[in-house]
Every structure is written in structure tokens, then in C-alpha cells.
């Protein structure tokens, strides 16, 4: 079969077939009487082998080794191909993400595109100072979409840079709460913690709904931060988690303040008091727990809290009894 027919049937151009021949990859087995190349069936099978190996990403040099070297071991080469392909896919994915974020900002000219690229690259810099500067300047740049800021925050381990990114999300406009929602569903508690701290600083019903969902988070710190923020927003759903923080001695002073703020609402005062008193009745409430619960009851109005404090004034633990008695005296003078 002559070279033109081989090119037509194989899809490999005549020029490439001549190149293969010059490299010694595929040499036609014979020549016609007129001196034309003549390819045998075996030659054609070798052409298809060459093309198959090239499709995997092998260089022509490696293709030749694979076909002609009896000692050739493909495993190492295939492993190297896997690594190079993964690196290429990662680079292409990074580029695609960058392009999508630039497109999401709705650039109106090349200046917008270039500013967006510069800021996005700065947010991905290896320098914490560069990332922090980019975060602080991004609030004034429409060329950086809120989704990019949210992703940068979720990936950010440096507390100073994370703080700048939270500020940018809270002040930059856009639907920051929706952009952070994915972070609250992360399997990584640290990522969820970064997300909830950012949501705390965002006003609005959507952010409040995300905080309510975070009350069920398996990580105590995540649900605790959500509960503190919800308490400040007057959400009664935060009461059980706030009481839990008091009992466990984690952010207990902040939790007691949040419970006090909620109890200032007459409709919630008895609910807050009942939740605190309920934990006092548990057998596991040791002296340190009772002290914290007593302190939390101090600013909760209503008869339930007063009766509990009266009982606690006779507590076997002297610190608990003195604290309760002192609080009762203060309540009588109000």
C-alpha cells in the first residue's frame, strides 16, 4: 500500500509518515518498481501502535523505546504520564476558575480584566502581606467577585489575612452569605469555622438562616460562634447551645452575656431561665458548673431565676452560695 493510501486510511498525514520514517519509527517494508514507498500490513499496524501511544501523551522518543526496546518497563513511564497529566489538569482547572471569576465580575473593558487578574493573583500569593493588601483593596474593586473572596477566605490559614477577607466580604457588597454557604458544608471543621466567623459579620436574613443551620454543627466552636451571633440577633433558637457553652466553660462569659440579652425580651426570659435551671438539676453539674450557671442566672429576670438563686444561696459549695446570695441582694435593690 502506497503512502497516499496509508495516509487516507490511517488519518496520519503523508508528511507525518515521512517524519516517522526519518526517526526510524515506521519504515515502509518495500519499494515499488517506480521507487514509491510500499507499506505492509505489519507496517500499518505499527503506525496505529505509534498513534495510540502518542495519544497517551508519550513523546516520539518514548514511543520508539516502547516499541523497540525489549527491556522497556512501561510502569515508570505511565506513572510519570499520570503525574504530568494531573499537573496539566490542575493548571487548566486553575485557569478555568480564574476566567470564570473574571467573567463573573462583568468586566466592561480590558482595564477591568487586568485589575481583576492582578487582584486574584495577589489573593493567591505566597506572601501573607500581599494577600492581606489585596483583600483590603478588593472591597473597592468591582473586578473581584464575591465568590473569589469567599474561596480565598475558606482557604486562608493566616488569621490576619482571614480578618481582612472577612472585612472585605462584609463591606464589598454582593451576596456574601450565599458565597460562604458552601464553606459551612465542608467536611473540614477549620473551613467551617472560617465560614461561620465570616457569616457572623454579615447582616441580613440569609446570613441569619445560615447561622441557624450551623447550630447543629458537630464542632463545638462552630456552633458556639453561630449561637453567640444569633443571641445578639435575638434568635431564641440559640438558647440551648449558649447554655451548653456556659456548662462546658467555653466562651461562657460571652454566652452568659448573650443569654442575658435574650432574656431582656419578656417573652424569652422564662425560657432562658428554665434552660439554665434545667442544667442545674442534672447530677453532672459539679461545683464549677454550678458557679457558671449561677453567674449566668444573675442577669436573667423573672421568678424562675429568682427561685433558683434562692436555692443556690444554700449550696454546699461556698463560692456558689456566696455568688447566689450576692446576686439576690442586688436583685432586691433594683
PDB file of C-alpha atoms in Angstrom, residues 66-206:
ATOM      1  CA  UNK A  66       8.244   1.343  23.985  1.00  0.00           C
ATOM      2  CA  UNK A  67       8.049  -0.393  20.584  1.00  0.00           C
ATOM      3  CA  UNK A  68      11.682  -1.448  20.076  1.00  0.00           C
ATOM      4  CA  UNK A  69      13.366  -1.889  23.470  1.00  0.00           C
ATOM      5  CA  UNK A  70      12.635  -5.421  24.832  1.00  0.00           C
ATOM      6  CA  UNK A  71      13.724  -4.351  28.338  1.00  0.00           C
ATOM      7  CA  UNK A  72      11.414  -1.344  28.382  1.00  0.00           C
ATOM      8  CA  UNK A  73       9.238  -1.234  31.521  1.00  0.00           C
ATOM      9  CA  UNK A  74       6.100   0.842  30.959  1.00  0.00           C
ATOM     10  CA  UNK A  75       5.096   1.237  34.613  1.00  0.00           C
ATOM     11  CA  UNK A  76       7.526   4.072  35.425  1.00  0.00           C
ATOM     12  CA  UNK A  77       6.685   5.918  32.218  1.00  0.00           C
ATOM     13  CA  UNK A  78       2.952   5.527  32.794  1.00  0.00           C
ATOM     14  CA  UNK A  79       3.385   6.814  36.363  1.00  0.00           C
ATOM     15  CA  UNK A  80       5.228   9.848  35.007  1.00  0.00           C
ATOM     16  CA  UNK A  81       2.437  10.406  32.492  1.00  0.00           C
ATOM     17  CA  UNK A  82      -0.110  10.308  35.302  1.00  0.00           C
ATOM     18  CA  UNK A  83       1.845  12.937  37.247  1.00  0.00           C
ATOM     19  CA  UNK A  84       2.314  15.242  34.248  1.00  0.00           C
ATOM     20  CA  UNK A  85      -1.308  14.895  33.213  1.00  0.00           C
ATOM     21  CA  UNK A  86      -2.501  15.683  36.758  1.00  0.00           C
ATOM     22  CA  UNK A  87      -0.296  18.785  36.815  1.00  0.00           C
ATOM     23  CA  UNK A  88      -1.648  19.892  33.447  1.00  0.00           C
ATOM     24  CA  UNK A  89      -5.258  19.321  34.524  1.00  0.00           C
ATOM     25  CA  UNK A  90      -4.632  21.267  37.751  1.00  0.00           C
ATOM     26  CA  UNK A  91      -3.148  24.161  35.794  1.00  0.00           C
ATOM     27  CA  UNK A  92      -6.041  24.147  33.327  1.00  0.00           C
ATOM     28  CA  UNK A  93      -8.548  23.985  36.183  1.00  0.00           C
ATOM     29  CA  UNK A  94      -6.871  26.931  37.888  1.00  0.00           C
ATOM     30  CA  UNK A  95      -7.021  28.902  34.647  1.00  0.00           C
ATOM     31  CA  UNK A  96     -10.683  27.987  34.142  1.00  0.00           C
ATOM     32  CA  UNK A  97     -11.513  29.113  37.680  1.00  0.00           C
ATOM     33  CA  UNK A  98      -9.681  32.395  37.119  1.00  0.00           C
ATOM     34  CA  UNK A  99     -11.533  33.027  33.860  1.00  0.00           C
ATOM     35  CA  UNK A 100     -14.900  32.236  35.415  1.00  0.00           C
ATOM     36  CA  UNK A 101     -14.239  34.624  38.297  1.00  0.00           C
ATOM     37  CA  UNK A 102     -13.195  37.369  35.920  1.00  0.00           C
ATOM     38  CA  UNK A 103     -16.325  36.743  33.833  1.00  0.00           C
ATOM     39  CA  UNK A 104     -18.495  36.847  36.981  1.00  0.00           C
ATOM     40  CA  UNK A 105     -17.291  40.362  37.748  1.00  0.00           C
ATOM     41  CA  UNK A 106     -18.822  41.615  34.488  1.00  0.00           C
ATOM     42  CA  UNK A 107     -15.782  43.479  33.141  1.00  0.00           C
ATOM     43  CA  UNK A 108     -16.601  46.297  30.740  1.00  0.00           C
ATOM     44  CA  UNK A 109     -13.097  46.758  29.380  1.00  0.00           C
ATOM     45  CA  UNK A 110      -9.588  45.346  29.386  1.00  0.00           C
ATOM     46  CA  UNK A 111      -8.630  47.560  32.318  1.00  0.00           C
ATOM     47  CA  UNK A 112     -11.256  45.761  34.423  1.00  0.00           C
ATOM     48  CA  UNK A 113      -9.944  42.384  33.284  1.00  0.00           C
ATOM     49  CA  UNK A 114      -6.333  43.258  34.075  1.00  0.00           C
ATOM     50  CA  UNK A 115      -7.193  44.699  37.503  1.00  0.00           C
ATOM     51  CA  UNK A 116      -9.217  41.589  38.290  1.00  0.00           C
ATOM     52  CA  UNK A 117      -6.397  39.262  37.231  1.00  0.00           C
ATOM     53  CA  UNK A 118      -3.869  41.216  39.306  1.00  0.00           C
ATOM     54  CA  UNK A 119      -6.049  41.138  42.432  1.00  0.00           C
ATOM     55  CA  UNK A 120      -6.946  37.478  42.069  1.00  0.00           C
ATOM     56  CA  UNK A 121      -3.306  36.541  41.623  1.00  0.00           C
ATOM     57  CA  UNK A 122      -2.413  38.661  44.658  1.00  0.00           C
ATOM     58  CA  UNK A 123      -5.045  36.811  46.712  1.00  0.00           C
ATOM     59  CA  UNK A 124      -3.285  33.573  45.772  1.00  0.00           C
ATOM     60  CA  UNK A 125       0.201  34.888  46.568  1.00  0.00           C
ATOM     61  CA  UNK A 126       2.564  33.011  48.844  1.00  0.00           C
ATOM     62  CA  UNK A 127       3.088  36.239  50.826  1.00  0.00           C
ATOM     63  CA  UNK A 128       0.591  36.840  53.642  1.00  0.00           C
ATOM     64  CA  UNK A 129       1.240  40.581  53.398  1.00  0.00           C
ATOM     65  CA  UNK A 130       0.395  40.604  49.694  1.00  0.00           C
ATOM     66  CA  UNK A 131      -2.784  38.622  50.296  1.00  0.00           C
ATOM     67  CA  UNK A 132      -3.825  40.964  53.105  1.00  0.00           C
ATOM     68  CA  UNK A 133      -3.251  44.067  50.971  1.00  0.00           C
ATOM     69  CA  UNK A 134      -5.227  42.520  48.121  1.00  0.00           C
ATOM     70  CA  UNK A 135      -8.097  41.659  50.470  1.00  0.00           C
ATOM     71  CA  UNK A 136      -8.251  45.192  51.881  1.00  0.00           C
ATOM     72  CA  UNK A 137      -8.198  46.788  48.434  1.00  0.00           C
ATOM     73  CA  UNK A 138     -10.724  44.364  46.951  1.00  0.00           C
ATOM     74  CA  UNK A 139     -13.723  45.996  48.640  1.00  0.00           C
ATOM     75  CA  UNK A 140     -13.296  48.957  46.294  1.00  0.00           C
ATOM     76  CA  UNK A 141     -12.836  46.778  43.214  1.00  0.00           C
ATOM     77  CA  UNK A 142     -15.890  45.507  41.357  1.00  0.00           C
ATOM     78  CA  UNK A 143     -13.484  43.359  39.312  1.00  0.00           C
ATOM     79  CA  UNK A 144     -13.153  40.851  42.164  1.00  0.00           C
ATOM     80  CA  UNK A 145     -16.351  38.797  42.522  1.00  0.00           C
ATOM     81  CA  UNK A 146     -17.560  37.918  45.996  1.00  0.00           C
ATOM     82  CA  UNK A 147     -17.196  34.190  45.208  1.00  0.00           C
ATOM     83  CA  UNK A 148     -13.446  34.662  44.792  1.00  0.00           C
ATOM     84  CA  UNK A 149     -13.154  36.465  48.127  1.00  0.00           C
ATOM     85  CA  UNK A 150     -15.184  33.755  49.844  1.00  0.00           C
ATOM     86  CA  UNK A 151     -12.993  30.985  48.420  1.00  0.00           C
ATOM     87  CA  UNK A 152      -9.848  32.851  49.422  1.00  0.00           C
ATOM     88  CA  UNK A 153     -11.202  33.147  52.963  1.00  0.00           C
ATOM     89  CA  UNK A 154     -12.117  29.464  53.205  1.00  0.00           C
ATOM     90  CA  UNK A 155      -8.565  28.552  52.126  1.00  0.00           C
ATOM     91  CA  UNK A 156      -6.823  31.150  54.330  1.00  0.00           C
ATOM     92  CA  UNK A 157      -4.971  29.911  57.426  1.00  0.00           C
ATOM     93  CA  UNK A 158      -3.330  33.222  58.396  1.00  0.00           C
ATOM     94  CA  UNK A 159      -5.604  34.946  60.960  1.00  0.00           C
ATOM     95  CA  UNK A 160      -4.646  38.486  59.862  1.00  0.00           C
ATOM     96  CA  UNK A 161      -5.356  37.790  56.203  1.00  0.00           C
ATOM     97  CA  UNK A 162      -8.579  36.000  57.142  1.00  0.00           C
ATOM     98  CA  UNK A 163      -9.654  39.057  59.127  1.00  0.00           C
ATOM     99  CA  UNK A 164      -9.044  41.301  56.121  1.00  0.00           C
ATOM    100  CA  UNK A 165     -11.029  38.952  53.901  1.00  0.00           C
ATOM    101  CA  UNK A 166     -13.936  38.917  56.374  1.00  0.00           C
ATOM    102  CA  UNK A 167     -13.930  42.699  56.334  1.00  0.00           C
ATOM    103  CA  UNK A 168     -13.891  42.740  52.541  1.00  0.00           C
ATOM    104  CA  UNK A 169     -16.805  40.322  52.337  1.00  0.00           C
ATOM    105  CA  UNK A 170     -18.850  42.309  54.850  1.00  0.00           C
ATOM    106  CA  UNK A 171     -18.204  45.648  53.130  1.00  0.00           C
ATOM    107  CA  UNK A 172     -17.801  44.750  49.498  1.00  0.00           C
ATOM    108  CA  UNK A 173     -21.447  44.214  48.602  1.00  0.00           C
ATOM    109  CA  UNK A 174     -22.808  41.234  46.717  1.00  0.00           C
ATOM    110  CA  UNK A 175     -24.350  38.088  48.089  1.00  0.00           C
ATOM    111  CA  UNK A 176     -21.570  37.210  50.522  1.00  0.00           C
ATOM    112  CA  UNK A 177     -23.738  34.882  52.618  1.00  0.00           C
ATOM    113  CA  UNK A 178     -24.565  32.688  49.631  1.00  0.00           C
ATOM    114  CA  UNK A 179     -20.890  32.589  48.638  1.00  0.00           C
ATOM    115  CA  UNK A 180     -19.935  31.354  52.119  1.00  0.00           C
ATOM    116  CA  UNK A 181     -22.689  28.733  52.367  1.00  0.00           C
ATOM    117  CA  UNK A 182     -20.521  26.085  50.697  1.00  0.00           C
ATOM    118  CA  UNK A 183     -17.877  26.514  53.391  1.00  0.00           C
ATOM    119  CA  UNK A 184     -20.387  25.691  56.125  1.00  0.00           C
ATOM    120  CA  UNK A 185     -20.926  22.323  54.458  1.00  0.00           C
ATOM    121  CA  UNK A 186     -17.226  21.453  54.313  1.00  0.00           C
ATOM    122  CA  UNK A 187     -16.064  18.219  55.992  1.00  0.00           C
ATOM    123  CA  UNK A 188     -13.174  20.230  57.479  1.00  0.00           C
ATOM    124  CA  UNK A 189     -14.104  21.865  60.803  1.00  0.00           C
ATOM    125  CA  UNK A 190     -11.476  24.575  60.290  1.00  0.00           C
ATOM    126  CA  UNK A 191     -13.042  25.592  56.988  1.00  0.00           C
ATOM    127  CA  UNK A 192     -16.497  25.650  58.598  1.00  0.00           C
ATOM    128  CA  UNK A 193     -15.052  27.767  61.402  1.00  0.00           C
ATOM    129  CA  UNK A 194     -13.699  30.323  58.917  1.00  0.00           C
ATOM    130  CA  UNK A 195     -17.034  30.391  57.147  1.00  0.00           C
ATOM    131  CA  UNK A 196     -19.121  30.918  60.280  1.00  0.00           C
ATOM    132  CA  UNK A 197     -16.845  33.701  61.531  1.00  0.00           C
ATOM    133  CA  UNK A 198     -17.371  35.497  58.229  1.00  0.00           C
ATOM    134  CA  UNK A 199     -21.132  34.923  58.203  1.00  0.00           C
ATOM    135  CA  UNK A 200     -21.319  36.408  61.715  1.00  0.00           C
ATOM    136  CA  UNK A 201     -20.176  39.762  60.293  1.00  0.00           C
ATOM    137  CA  UNK A 202     -22.764  39.816  57.505  1.00  0.00           C
ATOM    138  CA  UNK A 203     -26.199  41.286  58.269  1.00  0.00           C
ATOM    139  CA  UNK A 204     -29.458  40.090  56.790  1.00  0.00           C
ATOM    140  CA  UNK A 205     -31.910  37.224  56.828  1.00  0.00           C
ATOM    141  CA  UNK A 206     -29.831  34.937  54.630  1.00  0.00           C
TER     142      UNK A 206
END
